[in-house]
Amino acid sequence: MSPATPEPIVPLGGTRQPLFGLLDRWWAIALACLIALAPLLVVGIAPLTDLYGHLGRHAVQTELAQRPGLQPFFSYEWKLIGNLGGDILVELFHPLFGVEGAVRATVMVTQALGALGIVLVSRAVHGRVTPFALAAIPLLYGFPFNYGFINYTLSMALALLAYAAWLGLRRTGREGLAALWLGVAGAAIWVAHTYGWAFLGLLAGSTMLAEVWTARKHPLRAAGRILAACWPLLIPIVPMVIWRAESSGAAISGWAWQFKLVWLLSALRTYWRDFDMASLAVLAVLLGWALASQAVRFDRATGIAALLCLVFFLALPFRVFGSAFADMRLLPYALALALVAIGAGKPGAKAWLVAGTLALAFFGVRMATTTIAFARQDALVQAALPALERMPKGARVAFFSVKPCRTRWALAPLDHLAGAAMARRDAFVNDQWQQPGVNPLKVRYPAAEPFVRDPSHLVVREDCMETRSRVRLSTALARLPRGAFTHIWIVGEIPKTVTPPPGFVEVPDAGSGRLYAAAR
């Protein structure tokens, strides 16, 4: 990679028209961000694996005082931890939109900020918005987002925006203000999610590494220069140490090559396996062309950041500080940064025109197909939700999502659907996460043990092997404690014949799942 000197910043709405110059206009940037929201505009609550579970937690967070049915079982305690981004936005939006509207607004703001962050980083490092930056936007809808990691995704979006602002301050020579900004922004992003704070440090550190590398500074002087610019990012270290010391969810485990291989193929994993992998191949072709082409000039700092993301993806285990999929989360951002690093070496080159057009087409096609995929996933959700109308308020629901023996490519949108019963029917459900220090929600219902928290709701089909964490549906039903639940709600791959525990009868017209109520 050769260092790239950014072209002069073109004022938004200015008159200079380089190749793809229209992408620099305000209206074009706003249109790109709007297109990035298309998958969320066709659904209500996005059909992400964990999001309905978060909806239940947010109902407790914002409305517990008005929900007596939830009060015996749940509590929410605000505490300074590095995992509160979505919770804070929901708290802000709730007076305007209610709990469900606040969750929807939070997800939309998260993706809009992510798209804007990618575009502004491209503009900061190249002096213009490149078509490859737009091709990076669909990666915001990659595997981590489809799992519903909203706090994480929000923190990464904020890190991109903070990085672009920091670059702007340093370009104008305001080093002191840049350091102050890095400290304030880093602390705020840490509150949203620890990974976003670390990502901002990686971006800023990569920029300083590229700078001292270009200047060929002595290693000791180089280290001092990097530390002098980035030390304000160390501010959250103190609350993080206190937080982790008080938490029991600090496990680091699960490094395995087979997982790495699956995640490598899953950066764009959404709905159709062959199409998602073909899309990944298109990105690989674009990046391969960029590495070999003389029409490309890479931004060194962004390229280093992309490589470091890849290195950390390979080095990290599956679980860090109690957060699962710690390694998988980084891969879409490594690819996004690699695309953003691509800049024009020879303006007007035919190869640049062809590749840039392909990048824009990729952006349009992926956003259109992701919109269709979200609509299909949401149809599964809507088909199961009629069960809520058949439950009384304050029900105690044993919820089970029946999983196939082998994980399917499309993520399961029904796994935490029980959160909707918390939000709409004030019901106790057994799918909430309970890891001290990881989230502020507390669950208490001793009579229902062990069917109280995640993952007690995840079971497998009758033809599957049982494991320590997942048993067959029939086994789970046989183990339900008597009298603890008023209803049983089953979704997913339900067998044709289900034998409920004694005293439970099937409720008709309960949607695509099965609902059973305890006889009076």
Short mmCIF file of C-alpha atoms in Angstrom, two decimals:
data_model
loop_
_atom_site.label_atom_id
_atom_site.label_comp_id
_atom_site.label_asym_id
_atom_site.label_seq_id
_atom_site.Cartn_x
_atom_site.Cartn_y
_atom_site.Cartn_z
CA MET A 1 0.00 0.00 0.00
CA SER A 2 1.23 3.49 -0.76
CA PRO A 3 0.12 6.41 1.35
CA ALA A 4 -2.78 8.35 -0.09
CA THR A 5 -2.90 12.12 0.11
CA PRO A 6 -6.55 13.19 0.37
CA GLU A 7 -7.88 15.31 -2.44
CA PRO A 8 -9.01 18.77 -1.32
CA ILE A 9 -12.37 18.60 0.43
CA VAL A 10 -15.13 19.56 -1.96
CA PRO A 11 -17.75 21.76 -0.29
CA LEU A 12 -21.02 19.88 -0.18
CA GLY A 13 -23.11 21.31 -2.96
CA GLY A 14 -19.99 22.74 -4.66
CA THR A 15 -19.36 22.93 -8.38
CA ARG A 16 -16.36 20.66 -8.91
CA GLN A 17 -17.45 17.48 -10.70
CA PRO A 18 -14.86 14.67 -10.61
CA LEU A 19 -15.86 11.20 -11.70
CA PHE A 20 -18.79 10.15 -9.45
CA GLY A 21 -18.65 13.71 -8.11
CA LEU A 22 -22.41 13.82 -7.55
CA LEU A 23 -21.86 11.49 -4.59
CA ASP A 24 -20.38 14.46 -2.70
CA ARG A 25 -23.62 16.46 -2.77
CA TRP A 26 -25.70 16.72 0.40
CA TRP A 27 -28.76 15.41 -1.38
CA ALA A 28 -26.82 12.36 -2.64
CA ILE A 29 -25.50 11.60 0.85
CA ALA A 30 -29.01 11.98 2.31
CA LEU A 31 -30.39 9.71 -0.43
CA ALA A 32 -27.75 7.05 0.29
CA CYS A 33 -28.65 7.12 3.99
CA LEU A 34 -32.34 6.85 3.13
CA ILE A 35 -31.71 3.87 0.84
CA ALA A 36 -29.73 2.33 3.71
CA LEU A 37 -32.94 2.42 5.76
CA ALA A 38 -35.08 0.70 3.13
CA PRO A 39 -35.13 -2.74 4.86
CA LEU A 40 -36.39 -1.10 8.07
CA LEU A 41 -39.11 0.94 6.35
CA VAL A 42 -41.07 -2.14 5.22
CA VAL A 43 -41.34 -3.68 8.71
CA GLY A 44 -42.36 -2.58 12.19
CA ILE A 45 -39.99 -4.05 14.76
CA ALA A 46 -37.12 -5.35 12.63
CA PRO A 47 -37.10 -9.20 12.47
CA LEU A 48 -33.69 -9.55 14.11
CA THR A 49 -33.00 -12.60 16.26
CA ASP A 50 -32.60 -10.81 19.60
CA LEU A 51 -34.58 -7.61 19.01
CA TYR A 52 -37.97 -8.74 20.36
CA GLY A 53 -36.15 -9.88 23.50
CA HIS A 54 -34.72 -6.37 23.81
CA LEU A 55 -38.24 -5.02 23.31
CA GLY A 56 -39.32 -6.89 26.44
CA ARG A 57 -36.40 -5.48 28.42
CA HIS A 58 -37.17 -1.96 27.23
CA ALA A 59 -40.79 -2.33 28.37
CA VAL A 60 -39.46 -3.04 31.87
CA GLN A 61 -36.94 -0.20 31.56
CA THR A 62 -39.45 2.49 30.58
CA GLU A 63 -42.85 1.42 31.90
CA LEU A 64 -42.41 -0.91 34.87
CA ALA A 65 -44.27 1.46 37.23
CA GLN A 66 -47.35 1.22 34.98
CA ARG A 67 -47.15 -2.55 34.48
CA PRO A 68 -48.10 -4.45 37.66
CA GLY A 69 -48.00 -7.75 35.79
CA LEU A 70 -44.24 -7.39 35.29
CA GLN A 71 -43.32 -6.03 38.69
CA PRO A 72 -43.12 -9.36 40.62
CA PHE A 73 -40.66 -10.83 38.12
CA PHE A 74 -38.46 -8.11 36.62
CA SER A 75 -36.49 -5.06 37.70
CA TYR A 76 -34.23 -2.68 35.84
CA GLU A 77 -31.32 -0.92 37.54
CA TRP A 78 -29.42 1.82 35.73
CA LYS A 79 -25.70 1.36 36.26
CA LEU A 80 -22.59 2.64 34.46
CA ILE A 81 -21.61 -0.24 32.18
CA GLY A 82 -20.19 -0.42 28.66
CA ASN A 83 -23.40 -1.72 27.07
CA LEU A 84 -26.13 0.94 27.26
CA GLY A 85 -26.33 2.58 23.83
CA GLY A 86 -29.72 1.29 22.72
CA ASP A 87 -31.17 1.62 26.22
CA ILE A 88 -30.28 5.32 26.32
CA LEU A 89 -31.81 6.01 22.91
CA VAL A 90 -34.98 4.13 23.87
CA GLU A 91 -35.18 6.22 27.04
CA LEU A 92 -34.94 9.39 24.95
CA PHE A 93 -37.43 8.30 22.28
CA HIS A 94 -39.97 6.71 24.63
CA PRO A 95 -41.88 9.92 25.53
CA LEU A 96 -42.38 10.59 21.83
CA PHE A 97 -43.11 7.15 20.38
CA GLY A 98 -43.91 4.70 23.21
CA VAL A 99 -41.83 1.60 23.81
CA GLU A 100 -42.30 -0.13 20.44
CA GLY A 101 -41.90 3.10 18.47
CA ALA A 102 -38.78 3.92 20.49
CA VAL A 103 -37.22 0.55 19.68
CA ARG A 104 -37.99 1.01 16.00
CA ALA A 105 -36.58 4.55 16.00
CA THR A 106 -33.43 3.37 17.79
CA VAL A 107 -32.74 0.74 15.14
CA MET A 108 -33.33 3.21 12.31
CA VAL A 109 -31.10 5.87 13.87
CA THR A 110 -28.39 3.25 14.37
CA GLN A 111 -28.33 2.25 10.71
CA ALA A 112 -28.62 5.82 9.45
CA LEU A 113 -25.65 6.87 11.60
CA GLY A 114 -23.68 3.86 10.38
CA ALA A 115 -24.26 4.76 6.74
CA LEU A 116 -23.42 8.41 7.39
CA GLY A 117 -20.28 7.40 9.28
CA ILE A 118 -19.00 5.30 6.37
CA VAL A 119 -19.66 8.12 3.90
CA LEU A 120 -18.00 10.78 6.06
CA VAL A 121 -14.92 8.65 6.70
CA SER A 122 -14.56 8.23 2.94
CA ARG A 123 -14.84 11.98 2.54
CA ALA A 124 -12.32 12.61 5.32
CA VAL A 125 -9.62 10.28 3.95
CA HIS A 126 -10.11 10.83 0.21
CA GLY A 127 -11.60 14.32 0.06
CA ARG A 128 -14.66 12.85 -1.64
CA VAL A 129 -17.28 10.13 -1.33
CA THR A 130 -16.25 7.13 -3.39
CA PRO A 131 -18.63 4.55 -4.85
CA PHE A 132 -16.76 1.92 -2.83
CA ALA A 133 -17.88 3.61 0.37
CA LEU A 134 -21.48 3.11 -0.75
CA ALA A 135 -20.67 -0.53 -1.50
CA ALA A 136 -19.59 -0.85 2.14
CA ILE A 137 -23.00 0.25 3.49
CA PRO A 138 -24.74 -3.15 2.97
CA LEU A 139 -22.20 -4.64 5.39
CA LEU A 140 -24.08 -2.75 8.12
CA TYR A 141 -26.78 -5.38 7.56
CA GLY A 142 -24.32 -8.22 8.08
CA PHE A 143 -24.34 -11.05 10.58
CA PRO A 144 -23.92 -8.95 13.78
CA PHE A 145 -26.85 -6.68 12.97
CA ASN A 146 -29.12 -9.57 11.96
CA TYR A 147 -28.52 -11.09 15.38
CA GLY A 148 -29.86 -7.88 16.89
CA PHE A 149 -26.66 -6.56 18.50
CA ILE A 150 -28.03 -3.01 18.56
CA ASN A 151 -25.81 -1.57 21.31
CA TYR A 152 -22.77 -2.88 19.48
CA THR A 153 -23.90 -1.67 16.06
CA LEU A 154 -24.74 1.77 17.44
CA SER A 155 -21.33 2.09 19.10
CA MET A 156 -19.56 1.17 15.84
CA ALA A 157 -21.58 3.79 13.95
CA LEU A 158 -20.69 6.42 16.55
CA ALA A 159 -17.03 5.41 16.34
CA LEU A 160 -17.01 6.00 12.57
CA LEU A 161 -18.60 9.43 13.01
CA ALA A 162 -16.20 10.36 15.83
CA TYR A 163 -13.24 9.23 13.74
CA ALA A 164 -14.30 11.36 10.76
CA ALA A 165 -14.65 14.42 13.04
CA TRP A 166 -11.25 13.72 14.63
CA LEU A 167 -9.61 13.57 11.20
CA GLY A 168 -11.18 16.90 10.32
CA LEU A 169 -9.85 18.55 13.47
CA ARG A 170 -6.34 17.24 12.91
CA ARG A 171 -6.37 18.31 9.27
CA THR A 172 -6.97 21.90 10.35
CA GLY A 173 -4.13 21.75 12.87
CA ARG A 174 -6.29 21.80 16.02
CA GLU A 175 -4.39 19.03 17.82
CA GLY A 176 -5.51 20.06 21.32
CA LEU A 177 -9.17 20.13 20.33
CA ALA A 178 -8.72 16.81 18.53
CA ALA A 179 -7.35 15.22 21.72
CA LEU A 180 -10.21 16.66 23.77
CA TRP A 181 -12.72 15.34 21.23
CA LEU A 182 -11.15 11.89 21.28
CA GLY A 183 -11.46 11.73 25.07
CA VAL A 184 -15.07 12.90 25.22
CA ALA A 185 -16.24 10.85 22.23
CA GLY A 186 -14.37 7.74 23.42
CA ALA A 187 -15.97 7.88 26.86
CA ALA A 188 -19.46 8.35 25.39
CA ILE A 189 -18.98 5.52 22.90
CA TRP A 190 -17.71 3.23 25.67
CA VAL A 191 -21.04 3.73 27.46
CA ALA A 192 -22.82 2.69 24.25
CA HIS A 193 -20.71 -0.47 23.94
CA THR A 194 -17.13 -1.33 24.83
CA TYR A 195 -16.35 -2.63 21.33
CA GLY A 196 -17.15 0.72 19.70
CA TRP A 197 -14.67 2.43 22.03
CA ALA A 198 -12.01 -0.14 21.12
CA PHE A 199 -12.87 0.33 17.41
CA LEU A 200 -12.34 4.10 17.69
CA GLY A 201 -8.98 3.43 19.32
CA LEU A 202 -8.07 1.08 16.49
CA LEU A 203 -9.03 3.70 13.87
CA ALA A 204 -7.14 6.54 15.56
CA GLY A 205 -4.15 4.33 16.32
CA SER A 206 -4.02 3.17 12.68
CA THR A 207 -3.98 6.77 11.50
CA MET A 208 -1.10 7.65 13.81
CA LEU A 209 0.76 4.47 12.82
CA ALA A 210 0.43 5.40 9.14
CA GLU A 211 1.63 8.92 9.95
CA VAL A 212 4.80 7.87 11.80
CA TRP A 213 5.44 5.17 9.22
CA THR A 214 5.35 7.74 6.42
CA ALA A 215 7.60 10.07 8.42
CA ARG A 216 9.99 7.16 9.13
CA LYS A 217 10.28 8.10 12.79
CA HIS A 218 12.44 6.19 15.24
CA PRO A 219 10.35 3.44 16.93
CA LEU A 220 10.52 5.10 20.36
CA ARG A 221 9.59 8.49 18.98
CA ALA A 222 6.85 6.87 16.92
CA ALA A 223 5.39 5.18 20.00
CA GLY A 224 5.50 8.47 21.88
CA ARG A 225 3.78 10.28 19.03
CA ILE A 226 1.00 7.69 18.85
CA LEU A 227 0.51 7.74 22.62
CA ALA A 228 0.48 11.55 22.72
CA ALA A 229 -2.33 11.66 20.17
CA CYS A 230 -4.42 8.75 21.48
CA TRP A 231 -3.99 8.79 25.27
CA PRO A 232 -7.39 10.50 25.91
CA LEU A 233 -9.02 7.26 24.81
CA LEU A 234 -7.74 5.66 28.02
CA ILE A 235 -10.26 7.60 30.14
CA PRO A 236 -12.85 4.75 30.27
CA ILE A 237 -10.25 2.30 31.62
CA VAL A 238 -11.15 3.12 35.25
CA PRO A 239 -14.93 2.55 34.98
CA MET A 240 -14.29 -0.52 32.82
CA VAL A 241 -12.05 -2.11 35.47
CA ILE A 242 -14.67 -1.38 38.15
CA TRP A 243 -17.44 -2.74 35.92
CA ARG A 244 -15.66 -5.98 35.08
CA ALA A 245 -14.58 -6.49 38.72
CA GLU A 246 -18.24 -6.41 39.76
CA SER A 247 -19.38 -8.70 36.93
CA SER A 248 -19.53 -12.44 36.75
CA GLY A 249 -19.79 -12.43 32.96
CA ALA A 250 -16.11 -11.94 32.24
CA ALA A 251 -15.53 -15.32 30.60
CA ILE A 252 -13.15 -15.48 27.62
CA SER A 253 -13.57 -18.74 25.74
CA GLY A 254 -14.48 -20.55 22.57
CA TRP A 255 -11.66 -20.02 20.03
CA ALA A 256 -12.10 -22.53 17.17
CA TRP A 257 -11.04 -22.59 13.53
CA GLN A 258 -14.34 -24.07 12.34
CA PHE A 259 -16.17 -21.04 13.72
CA LYS A 260 -13.71 -18.70 12.00
CA LEU A 261 -14.37 -20.36 8.66
CA VAL A 262 -18.14 -20.07 9.08
CA TRP A 263 -17.87 -16.40 10.06
CA LEU A 264 -15.60 -15.69 7.07
CA LEU A 265 -18.39 -16.85 4.79
CA SER A 266 -21.09 -15.06 6.78
CA ALA A 267 -20.15 -11.38 6.60
CA LEU A 268 -23.29 -10.65 4.52
CA ARG A 269 -25.39 -13.47 5.94
CA THR A 270 -29.03 -12.43 5.73
CA TYR A 271 -31.45 -14.84 4.04
CA TRP A 272 -30.38 -16.65 0.83
CA ARG A 273 -27.12 -18.53 1.32
CA ASP A 274 -26.04 -18.73 -2.32
CA PHE A 275 -26.90 -15.11 -3.00
CA ASP A 276 -25.17 -13.88 0.16
CA MET A 277 -22.03 -15.83 -0.66
CA ALA A 278 -22.10 -14.61 -4.28
CA SER A 279 -22.35 -11.06 -2.94
CA LEU A 280 -19.33 -11.71 -0.76
CA ALA A 281 -17.50 -12.96 -3.84
CA VAL A 282 -18.30 -9.68 -5.62
CA LEU A 283 -16.68 -7.76 -2.76
CA ALA A 284 -13.67 -10.06 -2.93
CA VAL A 285 -13.35 -9.35 -6.67
CA LEU A 286 -13.58 -5.59 -6.09
CA LEU A 287 -10.91 -5.72 -3.38
CA GLY A 288 -8.69 -8.01 -5.46
CA TRP A 289 -8.96 -5.64 -8.42
CA ALA A 290 -8.16 -2.66 -6.19
CA LEU A 291 -5.02 -4.33 -4.84
CA ALA A 292 -3.76 -5.08 -8.34
CA SER A 293 -4.90 -1.98 -10.23
CA GLN A 294 -2.82 1.11 -10.95
CA ALA A 295 -6.06 3.10 -11.03
CA VAL A 296 -6.31 2.77 -7.25
CA ARG A 297 -4.52 4.60 -4.47
CA PHE A 298 -5.25 3.13 -1.03
CA ASP A 299 -5.54 5.24 2.08
CA ARG A 300 -2.86 3.73 4.28
CA ALA A 301 -4.49 4.49 7.64
CA THR A 302 -7.85 2.97 6.72
CA GLY A 303 -6.12 -0.01 5.14
CA ILE A 304 -4.13 -0.63 8.34
CA ALA A 305 -7.35 -0.42 10.36
CA ALA A 306 -8.98 -2.99 8.06
CA LEU A 307 -6.00 -5.33 8.48
CA LEU A 308 -6.04 -4.93 12.26
CA CYS A 309 -9.77 -5.73 12.35
CA LEU A 310 -9.00 -8.91 10.40
CA VAL A 311 -6.14 -9.80 12.77
CA PHE A 312 -8.34 -9.31 15.82
CA PHE A 313 -11.09 -11.35 14.16
CA LEU A 314 -8.64 -14.24 13.82
CA ALA A 315 -7.17 -13.81 17.30
CA LEU A 316 -10.27 -13.24 19.43
CA PRO A 317 -12.22 -16.16 20.91
CA PHE A 318 -15.96 -16.64 20.50
CA ARG A 319 -16.81 -15.08 23.88
CA VAL A 320 -15.20 -12.04 25.53
CA PHE A 321 -16.45 -10.46 28.78
CA GLY A 322 -19.58 -12.58 28.57
CA SER A 323 -20.48 -11.30 25.06
CA ALA A 324 -20.95 -14.06 22.49
CA PHE A 325 -19.78 -13.77 18.86
CA ALA A 326 -16.96 -11.42 19.90
CA ASP A 327 -14.85 -12.34 16.87
CA MET A 328 -17.63 -12.55 14.28
CA ARG A 329 -18.73 -8.97 14.96
CA LEU A 330 -15.52 -7.47 13.55
CA LEU A 331 -15.46 -9.07 10.11
CA PRO A 332 -18.09 -6.90 8.32
CA TYR A 333 -16.28 -3.79 9.56
CA ALA A 334 -12.92 -5.10 8.34
CA LEU A 335 -14.42 -5.48 4.85
CA ALA A 336 -16.17 -2.09 5.08
CA LEU A 337 -12.90 -0.33 5.98
CA ALA A 338 -11.08 -2.12 3.18
CA LEU A 339 -13.65 -0.79 0.71
CA VAL A 340 -13.51 2.72 2.17
CA ALA A 341 -9.71 2.67 1.79
CA ILE A 342 -10.02 2.47 -2.02
CA GLY A 343 -9.31 5.84 -3.64
CA ALA A 344 -8.68 6.97 -7.20
CA GLY A 345 -5.07 6.84 -8.34
CA LYS A 346 -5.71 8.00 -11.91
CA PRO A 347 -8.85 10.14 -12.09
CA GLY A 348 -10.90 9.31 -15.15
CA ALA A 349 -9.34 5.86 -15.65
CA LYS A 350 -11.70 3.48 -17.43
CA ALA A 351 -11.05 0.70 -14.89
CA TRP A 352 -12.06 3.06 -12.09
CA LEU A 353 -15.28 3.90 -13.92
CA VAL A 354 -16.18 0.23 -14.44
CA ALA A 355 -15.32 -0.80 -10.87
CA GLY A 356 -17.09 2.22 -9.39
CA THR A 357 -20.22 1.44 -11.38
CA LEU A 358 -20.11 -2.16 -10.16
CA ALA A 359 -19.77 -0.87 -6.58
CA LEU A 360 -22.83 1.37 -6.95
CA ALA A 361 -24.79 -1.50 -8.49
CA PHE A 362 -23.77 -3.72 -5.57
CA PHE A 363 -25.08 -1.12 -3.12
CA GLY A 364 -28.44 -0.88 -4.90
CA VAL A 365 -28.93 -4.62 -5.39
CA ARG A 366 -27.98 -5.55 -1.82
CA MET A 367 -30.25 -2.94 -0.28
CA ALA A 368 -33.16 -4.10 -2.48
CA THR A 369 -32.67 -7.79 -1.70
CA THR A 370 -32.16 -7.12 2.01
CA THR A 371 -35.48 -5.26 1.97
CA ILE A 372 -37.18 -8.31 0.45
CA ALA A 373 -35.47 -10.61 2.96
CA PHE A 374 -36.63 -8.48 5.89
CA ALA A 375 -40.20 -8.50 4.57
CA ARG A 376 -40.13 -12.31 4.37
CA GLN A 377 -38.67 -12.69 7.86
CA ASP A 378 -41.24 -10.25 9.21
CA ALA A 379 -44.02 -12.33 7.65
CA LEU A 380 -42.95 -15.25 9.87
CA VAL A 381 -43.11 -12.99 12.90
CA GLN A 382 -46.53 -11.58 12.05
CA ALA A 383 -47.91 -15.07 11.48
CA ALA A 384 -46.96 -16.06 15.05
CA LEU A 385 -48.04 -12.88 16.87
CA PRO A 386 -51.82 -13.61 16.96
CA ALA A 387 -51.07 -15.82 19.96
CA LEU A 388 -50.69 -12.64 22.00
CA GLU A 389 -54.35 -11.79 21.53
CA ARG A 390 -55.27 -15.15 23.07
CA MET A 391 -53.30 -14.49 26.27
CA PRO A 392 -54.68 -12.57 29.24
CA LYS A 393 -52.65 -9.71 30.65
CA GLY A 394 -50.25 -10.80 33.35
CA ALA A 395 -49.93 -14.36 32.00
CA ARG A 396 -46.93 -16.47 33.00
CA VAL A 397 -45.73 -17.93 29.72
CA ALA A 398 -43.31 -20.81 29.19
CA PHE A 399 -41.99 -19.93 25.73
CA PHE A 400 -40.21 -22.45 23.49
CA SER A 401 -38.56 -21.87 20.11
CA VAL A 402 -38.02 -25.22 18.42
CA LYS A 403 -34.74 -25.27 16.52
CA PRO A 404 -33.67 -27.60 13.67
CA CYS A 405 -30.88 -30.09 14.23
CA ARG A 406 -28.51 -28.07 12.05
CA THR A 407 -28.36 -24.28 12.02
CA ARG A 408 -29.96 -22.78 8.95
CA TRP A 409 -28.41 -19.95 6.94
CA ALA A 410 -31.18 -17.42 7.59
CA LEU A 411 -31.21 -16.32 11.20
CA ALA A 412 -34.28 -17.25 13.24
CA PRO A 413 -36.52 -14.20 13.81
CA LEU A 414 -38.75 -16.08 16.31
CA ASP A 415 -36.17 -17.03 18.93
CA HIS A 416 -37.00 -14.13 21.28
CA LEU A 417 -40.53 -13.37 20.11
CA ALA A 418 -41.70 -13.80 23.71
CA GLY A 419 -40.42 -10.29 24.37
CA ALA A 420 -43.54 -9.09 22.54
CA ALA A 421 -45.64 -10.81 25.23
CA MET A 422 -43.81 -8.78 27.86
CA ALA A 423 -44.35 -5.53 25.95
CA ARG A 424 -47.97 -6.08 24.90
CA ARG A 425 -49.43 -8.42 27.53
CA ASP A 426 -47.31 -7.72 30.65
CA ALA A 427 -46.45 -11.41 30.68
CA PHE A 428 -43.63 -13.21 32.43
CA VAL A 429 -41.55 -15.09 29.84
CA ASN A 430 -38.43 -17.19 30.18
CA ASP A 431 -36.24 -15.83 27.37
CA GLN A 432 -34.54 -12.81 28.97
CA TRP A 433 -30.75 -12.70 29.31
CA GLN A 434 -29.44 -12.75 32.85
CA GLN A 435 -25.71 -12.09 33.16
CA PRO A 436 -24.60 -9.78 35.95
CA GLY A 437 -22.81 -6.78 34.51
CA VAL A 438 -23.91 -7.42 30.93
CA ASN A 439 -27.35 -5.79 31.09
CA PRO A 440 -29.33 -3.91 33.75
CA LEU A 441 -32.35 -6.25 33.74
CA LYS A 442 -32.85 -8.61 36.68
CA VAL A 443 -35.18 -11.64 36.56
CA ARG A 444 -36.59 -13.35 39.64
CA TYR A 445 -39.11 -16.20 39.66
CA PRO A 446 -37.74 -19.07 41.81
CA ALA A 447 -40.86 -21.21 41.35
CA ALA A 448 -40.19 -21.51 37.61
CA GLU A 449 -36.55 -22.65 37.84
CA PRO A 450 -34.83 -23.65 35.60
CA PHE A 451 -37.25 -22.13 33.05
CA VAL A 452 -36.58 -18.54 34.04
CA ARG A 453 -34.00 -17.08 31.65
CA ASP A 454 -32.21 -17.51 28.33
CA PRO A 455 -31.50 -20.12 26.97
CA SER A 456 -34.22 -22.20 28.67
CA HIS A 457 -36.58 -21.32 25.80
CA LEU A 458 -34.38 -22.84 23.08
CA VAL A 459 -35.19 -26.49 22.37
CA VAL A 460 -34.59 -28.83 19.43
CA ARG A 461 -36.77 -31.03 17.28
CA GLU A 462 -37.62 -34.52 18.41
CA ASP A 463 -35.25 -36.09 15.85
CA CYS A 464 -32.23 -34.14 17.16
CA MET A 465 -29.60 -35.15 19.68
CA GLU A 466 -29.95 -33.43 23.04
CA THR A 467 -27.09 -31.35 24.45
CA ARG A 468 -26.36 -29.78 27.80
CA SER A 469 -27.87 -26.46 26.70
CA ARG A 470 -30.66 -27.65 24.38
CA VAL A 471 -33.07 -30.50 24.98
CA ARG A 472 -35.95 -31.80 22.90
CA LEU A 473 -39.29 -30.05 23.17
CA SER A 474 -40.88 -33.11 24.79
CA THR A 475 -38.15 -33.20 27.45
CA ALA A 476 -38.61 -29.53 28.26
CA LEU A 477 -42.39 -29.88 28.51
CA ALA A 478 -42.02 -32.85 30.86
CA ARG A 479 -39.71 -30.82 33.13
CA LEU A 480 -41.91 -27.74 33.47
CA PRO A 481 -42.58 -27.06 37.17
CA ARG A 482 -46.25 -27.54 38.06
CA GLY A 483 -48.23 -24.39 38.68
CA ALA A 484 -45.46 -22.00 37.64
CA PHE A 485 -46.96 -21.13 34.24
CA THR A 486 -50.41 -20.25 33.01
CA HIS A 487 -49.54 -20.68 29.31
CA ILE A 488 -47.14 -22.51 27.03
CA TRP A 489 -46.26 -20.87 23.71
CA ILE A 490 -44.36 -22.87 21.07
CA VAL A 491 -42.98 -21.46 17.80
CA GLY A 492 -40.49 -22.63 15.19
CA GLU A 493 -40.28 -26.18 13.85
CA ILE A 494 -43.20 -27.58 15.81
CA PRO A 495 -43.83 -31.33 15.52
CA LYS A 496 -47.21 -32.45 14.18
CA THR A 497 -48.10 -33.95 17.54
CA VAL A 498 -47.36 -32.12 20.77
CA THR A 499 -48.26 -33.60 24.14
CA PRO A 500 -48.62 -30.73 26.63
CA PRO A 501 -48.19 -31.28 30.36
CA PRO A 502 -51.29 -32.51 32.23
CA GLY A 503 -53.82 -29.76 32.80
CA PHE A 504 -52.98 -27.72 29.68
CA VAL A 505 -55.37 -27.44 26.74
CA GLU A 506 -54.71 -25.98 23.28
CA VAL A 507 -55.99 -22.48 22.56
CA PRO A 508 -57.50 -22.15 19.06
CA ASP A 509 -56.71 -19.39 16.55
CA ALA A 510 -53.28 -18.71 18.04
CA GLY A 511 -51.39 -18.03 14.82
CA SER A 512 -48.70 -20.19 13.26
CA GLY A 513 -47.42 -21.44 16.62
CA ARG A 514 -49.13 -23.46 19.34
CA LEU A 515 -50.57 -21.94 22.50
CA TYR A 516 -51.69 -23.96 25.51
CA ALA A 517 -53.48 -22.62 28.57
CA ALA A 518 -53.72 -24.17 32.00
CA ALA A 519 -57.22 -25.43 32.67
CA ARG A 520 -59.05 -23.42 35.33
#
